[in-house]
PDB file of C-alpha atoms and ligand atoms in Angstrom:
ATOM      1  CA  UNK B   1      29.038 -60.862 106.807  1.00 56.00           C
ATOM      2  CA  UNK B   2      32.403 -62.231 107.423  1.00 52.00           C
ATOM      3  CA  UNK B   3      33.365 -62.689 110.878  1.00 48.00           C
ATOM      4  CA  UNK B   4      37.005 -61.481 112.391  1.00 44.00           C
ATOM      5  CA  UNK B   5      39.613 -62.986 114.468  1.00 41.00           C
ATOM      6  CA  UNK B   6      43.035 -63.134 116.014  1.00 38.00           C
ATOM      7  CA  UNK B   7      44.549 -63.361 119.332  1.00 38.00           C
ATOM      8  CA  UNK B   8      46.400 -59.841 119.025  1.00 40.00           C
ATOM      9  CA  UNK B   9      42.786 -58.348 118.681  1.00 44.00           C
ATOM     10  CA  UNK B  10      44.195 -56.911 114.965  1.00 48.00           C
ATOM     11  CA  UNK B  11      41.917 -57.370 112.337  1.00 54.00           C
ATOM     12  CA  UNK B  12      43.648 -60.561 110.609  1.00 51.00           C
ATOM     13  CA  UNK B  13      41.339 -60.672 107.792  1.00 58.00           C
ATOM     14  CA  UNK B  14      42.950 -60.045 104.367  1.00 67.00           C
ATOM     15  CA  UNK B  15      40.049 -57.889 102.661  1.00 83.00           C
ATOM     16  CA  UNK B  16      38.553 -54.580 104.156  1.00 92.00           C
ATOM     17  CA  UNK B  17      36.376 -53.798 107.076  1.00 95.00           C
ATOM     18  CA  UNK B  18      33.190 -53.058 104.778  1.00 96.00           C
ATOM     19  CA  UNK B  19      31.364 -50.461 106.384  1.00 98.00           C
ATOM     20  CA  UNK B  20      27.536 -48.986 105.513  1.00 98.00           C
ATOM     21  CA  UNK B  21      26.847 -45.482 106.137  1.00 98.00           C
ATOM     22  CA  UNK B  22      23.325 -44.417 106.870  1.00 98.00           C
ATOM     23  CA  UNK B  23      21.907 -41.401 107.190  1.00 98.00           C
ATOM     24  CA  UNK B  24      19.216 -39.038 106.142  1.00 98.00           C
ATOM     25  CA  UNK B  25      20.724 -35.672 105.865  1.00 98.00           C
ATOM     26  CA  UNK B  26      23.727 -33.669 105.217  1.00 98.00           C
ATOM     27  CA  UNK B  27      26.714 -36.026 105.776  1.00 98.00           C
ATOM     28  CA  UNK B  28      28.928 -34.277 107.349  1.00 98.00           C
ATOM     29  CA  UNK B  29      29.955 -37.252 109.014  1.00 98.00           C
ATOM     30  CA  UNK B  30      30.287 -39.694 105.829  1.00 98.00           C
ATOM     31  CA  UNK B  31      32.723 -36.970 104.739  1.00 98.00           C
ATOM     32  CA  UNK B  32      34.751 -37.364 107.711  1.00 98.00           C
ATOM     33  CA  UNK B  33      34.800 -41.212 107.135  1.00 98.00           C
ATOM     34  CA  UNK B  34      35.577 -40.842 103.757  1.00 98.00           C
ATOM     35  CA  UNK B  35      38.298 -37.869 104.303  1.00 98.00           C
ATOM     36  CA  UNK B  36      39.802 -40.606 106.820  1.00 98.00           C
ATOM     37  CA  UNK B  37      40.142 -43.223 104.841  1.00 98.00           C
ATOM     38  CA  UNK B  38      41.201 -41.051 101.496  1.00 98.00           C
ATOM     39  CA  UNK B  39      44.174 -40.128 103.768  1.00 98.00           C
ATOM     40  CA  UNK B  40      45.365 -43.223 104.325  1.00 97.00           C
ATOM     41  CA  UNK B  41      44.075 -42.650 107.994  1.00 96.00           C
ATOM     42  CA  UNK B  42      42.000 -45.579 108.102  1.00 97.00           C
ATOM     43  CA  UNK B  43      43.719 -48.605 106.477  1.00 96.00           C
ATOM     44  CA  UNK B  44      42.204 -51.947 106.519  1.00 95.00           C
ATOM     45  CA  UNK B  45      38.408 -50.270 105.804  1.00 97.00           C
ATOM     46  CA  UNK B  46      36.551 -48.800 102.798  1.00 97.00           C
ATOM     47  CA  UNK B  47      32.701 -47.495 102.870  1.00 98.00           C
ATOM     48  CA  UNK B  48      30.953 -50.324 100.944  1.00 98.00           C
ATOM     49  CA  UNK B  49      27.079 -48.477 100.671  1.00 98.00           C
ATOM     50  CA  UNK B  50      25.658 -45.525 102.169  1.00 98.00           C
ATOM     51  CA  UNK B  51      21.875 -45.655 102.031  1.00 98.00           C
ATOM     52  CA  UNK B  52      19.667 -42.811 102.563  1.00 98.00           C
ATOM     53  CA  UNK B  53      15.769 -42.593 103.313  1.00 98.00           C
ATOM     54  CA  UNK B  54      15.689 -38.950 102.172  1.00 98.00           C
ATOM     55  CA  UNK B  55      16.364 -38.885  98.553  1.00 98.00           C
ATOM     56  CA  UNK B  56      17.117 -34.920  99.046  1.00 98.00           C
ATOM     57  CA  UNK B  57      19.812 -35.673 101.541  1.00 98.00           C
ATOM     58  CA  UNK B  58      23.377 -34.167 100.532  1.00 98.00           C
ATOM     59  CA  UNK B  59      25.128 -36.766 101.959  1.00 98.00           C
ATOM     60  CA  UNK B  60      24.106 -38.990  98.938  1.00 98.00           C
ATOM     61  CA  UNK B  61      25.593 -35.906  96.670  1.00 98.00           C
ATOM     62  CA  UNK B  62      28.789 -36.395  98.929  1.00 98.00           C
ATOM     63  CA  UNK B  63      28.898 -40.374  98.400  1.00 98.00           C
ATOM     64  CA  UNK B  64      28.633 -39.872  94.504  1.00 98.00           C
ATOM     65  CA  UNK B  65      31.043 -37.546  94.244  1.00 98.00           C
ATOM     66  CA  UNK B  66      33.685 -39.958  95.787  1.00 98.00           C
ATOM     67  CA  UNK B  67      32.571 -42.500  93.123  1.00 98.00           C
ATOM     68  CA  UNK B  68      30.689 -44.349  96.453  1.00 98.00           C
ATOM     69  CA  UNK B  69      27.711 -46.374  95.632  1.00 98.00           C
ATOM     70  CA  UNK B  70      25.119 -44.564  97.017  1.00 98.00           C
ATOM     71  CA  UNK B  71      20.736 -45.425  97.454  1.00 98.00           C
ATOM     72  CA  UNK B  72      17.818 -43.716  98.347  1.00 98.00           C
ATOM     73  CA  UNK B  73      15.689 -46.502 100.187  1.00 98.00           C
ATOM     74  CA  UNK B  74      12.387 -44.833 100.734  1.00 97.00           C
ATOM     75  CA  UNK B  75      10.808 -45.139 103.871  1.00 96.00           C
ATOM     76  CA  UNK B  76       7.956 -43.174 104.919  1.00 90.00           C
ATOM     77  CA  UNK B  77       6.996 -41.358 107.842  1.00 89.00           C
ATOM     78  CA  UNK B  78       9.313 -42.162 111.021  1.00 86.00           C
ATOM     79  CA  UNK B  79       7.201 -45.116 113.202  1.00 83.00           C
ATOM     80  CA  UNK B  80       7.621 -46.930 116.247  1.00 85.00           C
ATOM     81  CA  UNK B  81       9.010 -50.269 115.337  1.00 88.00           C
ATOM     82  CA  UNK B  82       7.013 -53.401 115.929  1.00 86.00           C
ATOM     83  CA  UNK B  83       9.398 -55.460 118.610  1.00 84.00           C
ATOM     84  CA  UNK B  84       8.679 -59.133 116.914  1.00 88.00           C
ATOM     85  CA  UNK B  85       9.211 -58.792 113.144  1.00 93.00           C
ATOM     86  CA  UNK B  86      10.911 -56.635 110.893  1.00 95.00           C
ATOM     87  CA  UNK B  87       9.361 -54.219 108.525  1.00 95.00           C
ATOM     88  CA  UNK B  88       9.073 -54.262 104.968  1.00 96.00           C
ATOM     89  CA  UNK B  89      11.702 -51.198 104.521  1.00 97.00           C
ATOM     90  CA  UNK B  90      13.966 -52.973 106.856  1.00 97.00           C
ATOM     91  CA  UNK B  91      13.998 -56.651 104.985  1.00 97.00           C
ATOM     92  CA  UNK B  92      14.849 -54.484 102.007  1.00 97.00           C
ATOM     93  CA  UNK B  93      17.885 -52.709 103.984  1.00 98.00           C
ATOM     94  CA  UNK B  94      19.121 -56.178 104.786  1.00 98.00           C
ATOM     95  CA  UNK B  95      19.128 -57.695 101.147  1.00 97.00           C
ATOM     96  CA  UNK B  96      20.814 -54.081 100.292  1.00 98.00           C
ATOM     97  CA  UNK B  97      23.309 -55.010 103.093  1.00 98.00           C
ATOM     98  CA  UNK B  98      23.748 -58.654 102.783  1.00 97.00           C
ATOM     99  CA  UNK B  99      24.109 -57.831  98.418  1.00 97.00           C
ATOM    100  CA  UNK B 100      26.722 -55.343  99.270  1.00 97.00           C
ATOM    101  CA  UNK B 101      28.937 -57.460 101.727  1.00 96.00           C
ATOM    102  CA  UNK B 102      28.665 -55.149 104.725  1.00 97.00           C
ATOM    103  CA  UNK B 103      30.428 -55.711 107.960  1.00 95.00           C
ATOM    104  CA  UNK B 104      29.963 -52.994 110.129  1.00 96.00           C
ATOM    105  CA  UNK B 105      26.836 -49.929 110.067  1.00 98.00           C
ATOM    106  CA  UNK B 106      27.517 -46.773 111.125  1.00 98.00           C
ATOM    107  CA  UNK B 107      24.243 -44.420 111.278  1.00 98.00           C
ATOM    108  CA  UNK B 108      25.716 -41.053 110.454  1.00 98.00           C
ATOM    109  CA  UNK B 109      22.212 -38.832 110.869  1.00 97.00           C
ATOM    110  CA  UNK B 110      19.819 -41.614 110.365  1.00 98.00           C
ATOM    111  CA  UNK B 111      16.659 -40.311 111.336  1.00 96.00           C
ATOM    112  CA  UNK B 112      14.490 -43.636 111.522  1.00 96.00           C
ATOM    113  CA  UNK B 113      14.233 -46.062 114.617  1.00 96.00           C
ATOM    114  CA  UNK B 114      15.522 -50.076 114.051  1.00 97.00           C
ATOM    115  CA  UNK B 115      13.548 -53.058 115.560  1.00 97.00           C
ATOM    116  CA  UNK B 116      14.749 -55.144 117.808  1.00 96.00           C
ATOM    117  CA  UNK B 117      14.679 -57.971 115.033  1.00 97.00           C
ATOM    118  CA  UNK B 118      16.557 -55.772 112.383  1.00 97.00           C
ATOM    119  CA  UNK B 119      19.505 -55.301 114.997  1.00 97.00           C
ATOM    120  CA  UNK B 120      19.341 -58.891 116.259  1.00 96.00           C
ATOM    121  CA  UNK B 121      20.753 -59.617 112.709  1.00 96.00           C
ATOM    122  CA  UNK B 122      23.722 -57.538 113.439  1.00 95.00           C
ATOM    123  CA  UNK B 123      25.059 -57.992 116.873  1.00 94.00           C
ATOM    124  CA  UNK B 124      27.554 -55.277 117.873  1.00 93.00           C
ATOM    125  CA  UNK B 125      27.956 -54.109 114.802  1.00 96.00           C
ATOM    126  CA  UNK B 126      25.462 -51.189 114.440  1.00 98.00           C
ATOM    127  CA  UNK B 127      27.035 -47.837 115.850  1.00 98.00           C
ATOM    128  CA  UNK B 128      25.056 -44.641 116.093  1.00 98.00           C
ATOM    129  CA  UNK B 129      26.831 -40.901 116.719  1.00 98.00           C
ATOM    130  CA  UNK B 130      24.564 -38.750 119.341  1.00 97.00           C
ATOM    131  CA  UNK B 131      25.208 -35.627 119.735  1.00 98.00           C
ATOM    132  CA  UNK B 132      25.305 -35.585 123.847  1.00 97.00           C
ATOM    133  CA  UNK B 133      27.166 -36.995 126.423  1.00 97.00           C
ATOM    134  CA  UNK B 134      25.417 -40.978 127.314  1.00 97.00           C
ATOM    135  CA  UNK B 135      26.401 -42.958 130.332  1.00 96.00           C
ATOM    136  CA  UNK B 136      29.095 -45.662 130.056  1.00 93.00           C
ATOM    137  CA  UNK B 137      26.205 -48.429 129.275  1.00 91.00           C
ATOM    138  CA  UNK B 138      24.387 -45.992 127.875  1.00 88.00           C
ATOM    139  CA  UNK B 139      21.112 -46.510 130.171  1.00 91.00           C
ATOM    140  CA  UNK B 140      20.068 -44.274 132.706  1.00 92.00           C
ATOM    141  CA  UNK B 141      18.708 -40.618 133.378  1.00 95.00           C
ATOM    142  CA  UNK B 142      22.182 -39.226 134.346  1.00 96.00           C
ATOM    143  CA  UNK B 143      25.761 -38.516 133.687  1.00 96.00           C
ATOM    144  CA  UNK B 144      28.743 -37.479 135.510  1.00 96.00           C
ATOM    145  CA  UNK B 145      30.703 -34.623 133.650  1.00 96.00           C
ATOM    146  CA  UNK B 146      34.579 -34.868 134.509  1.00 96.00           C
ATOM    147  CA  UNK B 147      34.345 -32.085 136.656  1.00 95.00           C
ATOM    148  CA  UNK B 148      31.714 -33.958 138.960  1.00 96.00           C
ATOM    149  CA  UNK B 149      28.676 -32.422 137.887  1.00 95.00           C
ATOM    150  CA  UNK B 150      25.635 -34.234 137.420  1.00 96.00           C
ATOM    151  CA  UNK B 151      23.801 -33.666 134.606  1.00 97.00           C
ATOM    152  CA  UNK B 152      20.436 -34.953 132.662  1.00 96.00           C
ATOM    153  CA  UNK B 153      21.256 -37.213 129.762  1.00 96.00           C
ATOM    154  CA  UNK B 154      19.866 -36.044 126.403  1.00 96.00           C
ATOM    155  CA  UNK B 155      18.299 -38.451 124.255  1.00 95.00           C
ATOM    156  CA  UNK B 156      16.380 -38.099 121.167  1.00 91.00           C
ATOM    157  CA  UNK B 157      15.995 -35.412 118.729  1.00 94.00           C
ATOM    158  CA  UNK B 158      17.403 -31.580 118.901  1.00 97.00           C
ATOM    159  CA  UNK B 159      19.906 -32.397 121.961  1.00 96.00           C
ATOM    160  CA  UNK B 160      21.814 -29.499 121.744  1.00 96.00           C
ATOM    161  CA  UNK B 161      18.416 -27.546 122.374  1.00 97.00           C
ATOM    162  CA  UNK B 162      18.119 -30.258 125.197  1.00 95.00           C
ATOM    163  CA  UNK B 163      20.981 -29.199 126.415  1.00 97.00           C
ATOM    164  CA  UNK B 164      21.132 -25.152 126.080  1.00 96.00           C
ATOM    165  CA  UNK B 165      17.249 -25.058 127.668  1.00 96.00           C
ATOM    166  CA  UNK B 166      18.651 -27.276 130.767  1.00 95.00           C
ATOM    167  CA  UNK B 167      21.335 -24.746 131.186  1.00 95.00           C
ATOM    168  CA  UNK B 168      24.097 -26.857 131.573  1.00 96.00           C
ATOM    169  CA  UNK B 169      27.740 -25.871 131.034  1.00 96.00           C
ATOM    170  CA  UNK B 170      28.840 -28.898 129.343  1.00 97.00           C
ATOM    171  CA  UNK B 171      27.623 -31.069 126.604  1.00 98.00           C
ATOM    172  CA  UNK B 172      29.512 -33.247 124.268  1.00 98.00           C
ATOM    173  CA  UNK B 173      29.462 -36.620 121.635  1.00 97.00           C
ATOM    174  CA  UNK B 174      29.124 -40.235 122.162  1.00 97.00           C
ATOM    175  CA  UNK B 175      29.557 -43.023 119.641  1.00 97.00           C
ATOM    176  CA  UNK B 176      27.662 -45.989 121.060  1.00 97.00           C
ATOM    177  CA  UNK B 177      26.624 -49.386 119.831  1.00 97.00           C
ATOM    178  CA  UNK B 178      22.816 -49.291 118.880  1.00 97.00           C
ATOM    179  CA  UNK B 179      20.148 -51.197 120.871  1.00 96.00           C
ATOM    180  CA  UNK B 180      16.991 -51.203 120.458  1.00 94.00           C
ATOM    181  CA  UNK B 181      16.134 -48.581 122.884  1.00 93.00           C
ATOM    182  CA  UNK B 182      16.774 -45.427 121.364  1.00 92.00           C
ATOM    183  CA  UNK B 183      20.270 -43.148 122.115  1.00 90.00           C
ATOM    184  CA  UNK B 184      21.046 -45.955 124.841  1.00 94.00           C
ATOM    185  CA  UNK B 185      23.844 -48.721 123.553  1.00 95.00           C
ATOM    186  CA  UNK B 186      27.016 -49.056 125.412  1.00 96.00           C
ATOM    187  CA  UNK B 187      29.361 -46.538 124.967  1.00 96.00           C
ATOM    188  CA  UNK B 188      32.616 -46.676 122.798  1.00 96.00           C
ATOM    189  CA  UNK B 189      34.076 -43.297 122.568  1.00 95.00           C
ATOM    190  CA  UNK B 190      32.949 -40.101 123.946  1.00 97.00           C
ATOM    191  CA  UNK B 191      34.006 -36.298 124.585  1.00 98.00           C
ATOM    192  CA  UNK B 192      32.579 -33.278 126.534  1.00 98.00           C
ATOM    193  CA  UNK B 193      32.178 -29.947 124.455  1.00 98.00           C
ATOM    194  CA  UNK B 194      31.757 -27.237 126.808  1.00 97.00           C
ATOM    195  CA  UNK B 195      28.802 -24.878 126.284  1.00 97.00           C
ATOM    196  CA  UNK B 196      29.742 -21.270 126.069  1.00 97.00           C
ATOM    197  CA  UNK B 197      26.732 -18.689 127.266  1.00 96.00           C
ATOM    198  CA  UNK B 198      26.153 -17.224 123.859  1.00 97.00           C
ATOM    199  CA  UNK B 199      25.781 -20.614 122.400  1.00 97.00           C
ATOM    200  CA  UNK B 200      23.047 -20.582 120.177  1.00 98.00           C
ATOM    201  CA  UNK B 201      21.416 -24.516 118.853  1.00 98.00           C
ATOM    202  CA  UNK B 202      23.125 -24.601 115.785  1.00 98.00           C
ATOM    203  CA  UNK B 203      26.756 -22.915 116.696  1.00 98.00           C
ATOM    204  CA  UNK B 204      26.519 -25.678 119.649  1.00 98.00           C
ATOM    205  CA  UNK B 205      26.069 -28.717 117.333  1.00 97.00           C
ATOM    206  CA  UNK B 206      28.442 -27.641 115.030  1.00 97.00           C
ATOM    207  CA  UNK B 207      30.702 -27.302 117.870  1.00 98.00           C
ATOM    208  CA  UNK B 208      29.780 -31.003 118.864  1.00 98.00           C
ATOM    209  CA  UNK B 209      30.161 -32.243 115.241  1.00 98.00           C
ATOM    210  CA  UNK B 210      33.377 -31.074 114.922  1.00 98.00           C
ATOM    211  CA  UNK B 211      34.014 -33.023 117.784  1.00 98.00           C
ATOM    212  CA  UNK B 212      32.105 -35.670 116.024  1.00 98.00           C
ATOM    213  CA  UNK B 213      33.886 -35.736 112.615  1.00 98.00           C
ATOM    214  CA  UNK B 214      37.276 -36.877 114.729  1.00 98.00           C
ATOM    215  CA  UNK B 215      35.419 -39.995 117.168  1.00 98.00           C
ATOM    216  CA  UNK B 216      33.612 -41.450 114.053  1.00 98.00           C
ATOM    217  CA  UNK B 217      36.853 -41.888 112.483  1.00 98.00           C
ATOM    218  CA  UNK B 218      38.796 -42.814 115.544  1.00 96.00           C
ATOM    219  CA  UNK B 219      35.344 -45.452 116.925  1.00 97.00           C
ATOM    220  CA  UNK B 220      35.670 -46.793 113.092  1.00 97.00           C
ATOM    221  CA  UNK B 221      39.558 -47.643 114.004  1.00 95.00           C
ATOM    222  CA  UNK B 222      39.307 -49.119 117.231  1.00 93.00           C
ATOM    223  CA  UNK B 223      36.444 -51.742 116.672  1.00 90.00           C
ATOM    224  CA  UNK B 224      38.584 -52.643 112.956  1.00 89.00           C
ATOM    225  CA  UNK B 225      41.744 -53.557 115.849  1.00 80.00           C
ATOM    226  CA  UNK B 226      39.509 -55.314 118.099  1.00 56.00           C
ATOM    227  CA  UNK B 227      37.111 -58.646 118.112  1.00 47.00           C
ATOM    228  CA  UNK B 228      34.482 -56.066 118.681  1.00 47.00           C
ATOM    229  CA  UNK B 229      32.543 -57.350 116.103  1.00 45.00           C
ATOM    230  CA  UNK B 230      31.604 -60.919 117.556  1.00 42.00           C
ATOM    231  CA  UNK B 231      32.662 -59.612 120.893  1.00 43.00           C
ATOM    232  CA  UNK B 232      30.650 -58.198 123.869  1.00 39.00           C
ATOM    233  CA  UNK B 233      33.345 -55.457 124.163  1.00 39.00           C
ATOM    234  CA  UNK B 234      32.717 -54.278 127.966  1.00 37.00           C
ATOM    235  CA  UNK B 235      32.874 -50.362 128.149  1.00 38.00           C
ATOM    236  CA  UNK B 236      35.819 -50.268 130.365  1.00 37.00           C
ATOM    237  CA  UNK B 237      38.342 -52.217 127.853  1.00 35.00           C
ATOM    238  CA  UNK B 238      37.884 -49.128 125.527  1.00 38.00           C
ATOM    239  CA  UNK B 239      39.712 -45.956 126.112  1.00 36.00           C
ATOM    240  CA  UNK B 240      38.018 -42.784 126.872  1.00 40.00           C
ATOM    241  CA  UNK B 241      38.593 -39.308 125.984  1.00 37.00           C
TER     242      UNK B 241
HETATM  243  C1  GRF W   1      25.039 -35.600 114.019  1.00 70.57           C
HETATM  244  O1  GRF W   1      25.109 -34.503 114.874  1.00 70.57           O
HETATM  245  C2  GRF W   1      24.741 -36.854 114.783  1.00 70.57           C
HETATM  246  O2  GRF W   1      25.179 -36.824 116.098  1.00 70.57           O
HETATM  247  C3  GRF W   1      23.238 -36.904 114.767  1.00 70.57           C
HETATM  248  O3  GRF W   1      22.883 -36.437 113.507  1.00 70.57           O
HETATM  249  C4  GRF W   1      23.866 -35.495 113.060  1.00 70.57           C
HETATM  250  C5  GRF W   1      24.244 -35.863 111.659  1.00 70.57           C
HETATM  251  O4  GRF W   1      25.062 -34.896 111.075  1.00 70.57           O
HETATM  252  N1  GRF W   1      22.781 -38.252 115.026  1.00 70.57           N
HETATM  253  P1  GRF W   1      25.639 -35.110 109.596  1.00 70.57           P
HETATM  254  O5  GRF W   1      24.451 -35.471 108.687  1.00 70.57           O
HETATM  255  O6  GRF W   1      26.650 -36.212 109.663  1.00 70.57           O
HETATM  256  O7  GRF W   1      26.227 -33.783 109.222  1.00 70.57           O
END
């Protein structure tokens, strides 16, 4: 992986922010990524591999169809990774991503849990999209709304049910760097998506990925302007919406 520079915080290098896509399901996301940077929205990056564990998963239909090289990297069952080596599947993931020149790793839907080792190859440049609101460092049990509510944060799988059963009025998206705790990396964009009472799961986290589909791309453009990748970016130097 190359490593960036420059005093203005712009991306000085002369060849493109290689980024790695990885999910597991339908993509949605990739598509906004690639829609981004097919518009000239993104300039300065280009999606270098997306890699799928589910070989069913119509993001990988999505990826081929905009002539991206896509691979299904079976994995098995989901598992709690151990916290001093890596896994097989995961040394495999790193020749995939060392062979393919990859900067950056967005997981876009990826539905299996990285050890701490896997990451420690990567520092701050493994981003994650949950679909719920996470605190600025991305720890703790709470989070303020910006109407002063307190509300439970949401980690995990299904948090849109998370949210609807807690009966909150307002949910939203984070983008956050990934750690190896799960759903708790520092922040680097987020947005509130307001729940409306006849929300049911699904028309909520569509609602959310919509929301989604615009801080992926706009996440993807700050950390290209920034040192972020070498960089311990704190939370507060990045703007909020
Ligand atoms: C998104 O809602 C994301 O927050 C969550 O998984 C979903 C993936 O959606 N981690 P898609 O596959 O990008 O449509």
């Amino acid at each position: 992986m190359k490593s960036y520079s420059g005093m203005s915080g712009i991306n000085m290098s002369e060849t493109p922010l290689r980024l790695a896509v990885l999910l597991s399901g339908n993509g949605s996301n990739l598509q906004a990524l690639i829609d981004a940077i097919e518009s000239k929205q993104l300039p300065g990056v280009e999606i270098a591999l997306v890699v799928s564990n589910n070989p069913n998963a119509y993001g990988l239909q999505r990826a081929l169809k905009h002539a991206l090289p896509a691979i299904y990297l079976p994995w098995g069952p989901a598992n709690v990774p151990q916290k001093t080596e890596m896994s097989e599947n995961e040394t495999r993931l790193t020749s995939l991503l060392r062979l393919f020149q990859v900067d950056f790793i967005v997981l876009a839907g990826w539905m299996r849990i990285l050890s701490a080792p896997f990451l420690e190859q990567f520092p701050r440049r493994v981003i994650n999209l949950h679909p719920a609101l996470l605190p600025n460092d991305g720890t703790g049990s709470t989070y303020t709304t910006k109407d002063g509510t307190e509300i439970p944060v949401f980690r995990g799988l299904r948090a849109a049910r998370q949210a609807l059963d807690a009966g909150i009025k307002v949910t939203g998206s984070t983008i956050h760097y990934v750690t190896p705790e799960v759903d708790a990396g520092p922040v680097i964009c987020r947005e509130e998506v307001v729940i409306e009472s006849e929300d049911t799961e699904e028309s909520l986290h569509e609602r959310v990925k919509v929301v989604e589909h615009r801080l992926i791309v706009e996440a993807v453009r700050k950390l290209n302007r920034r040192d972020a990748i070498t960089e311990h970016l704190p939370y507060d130097k990045i703007t909020e919406h």
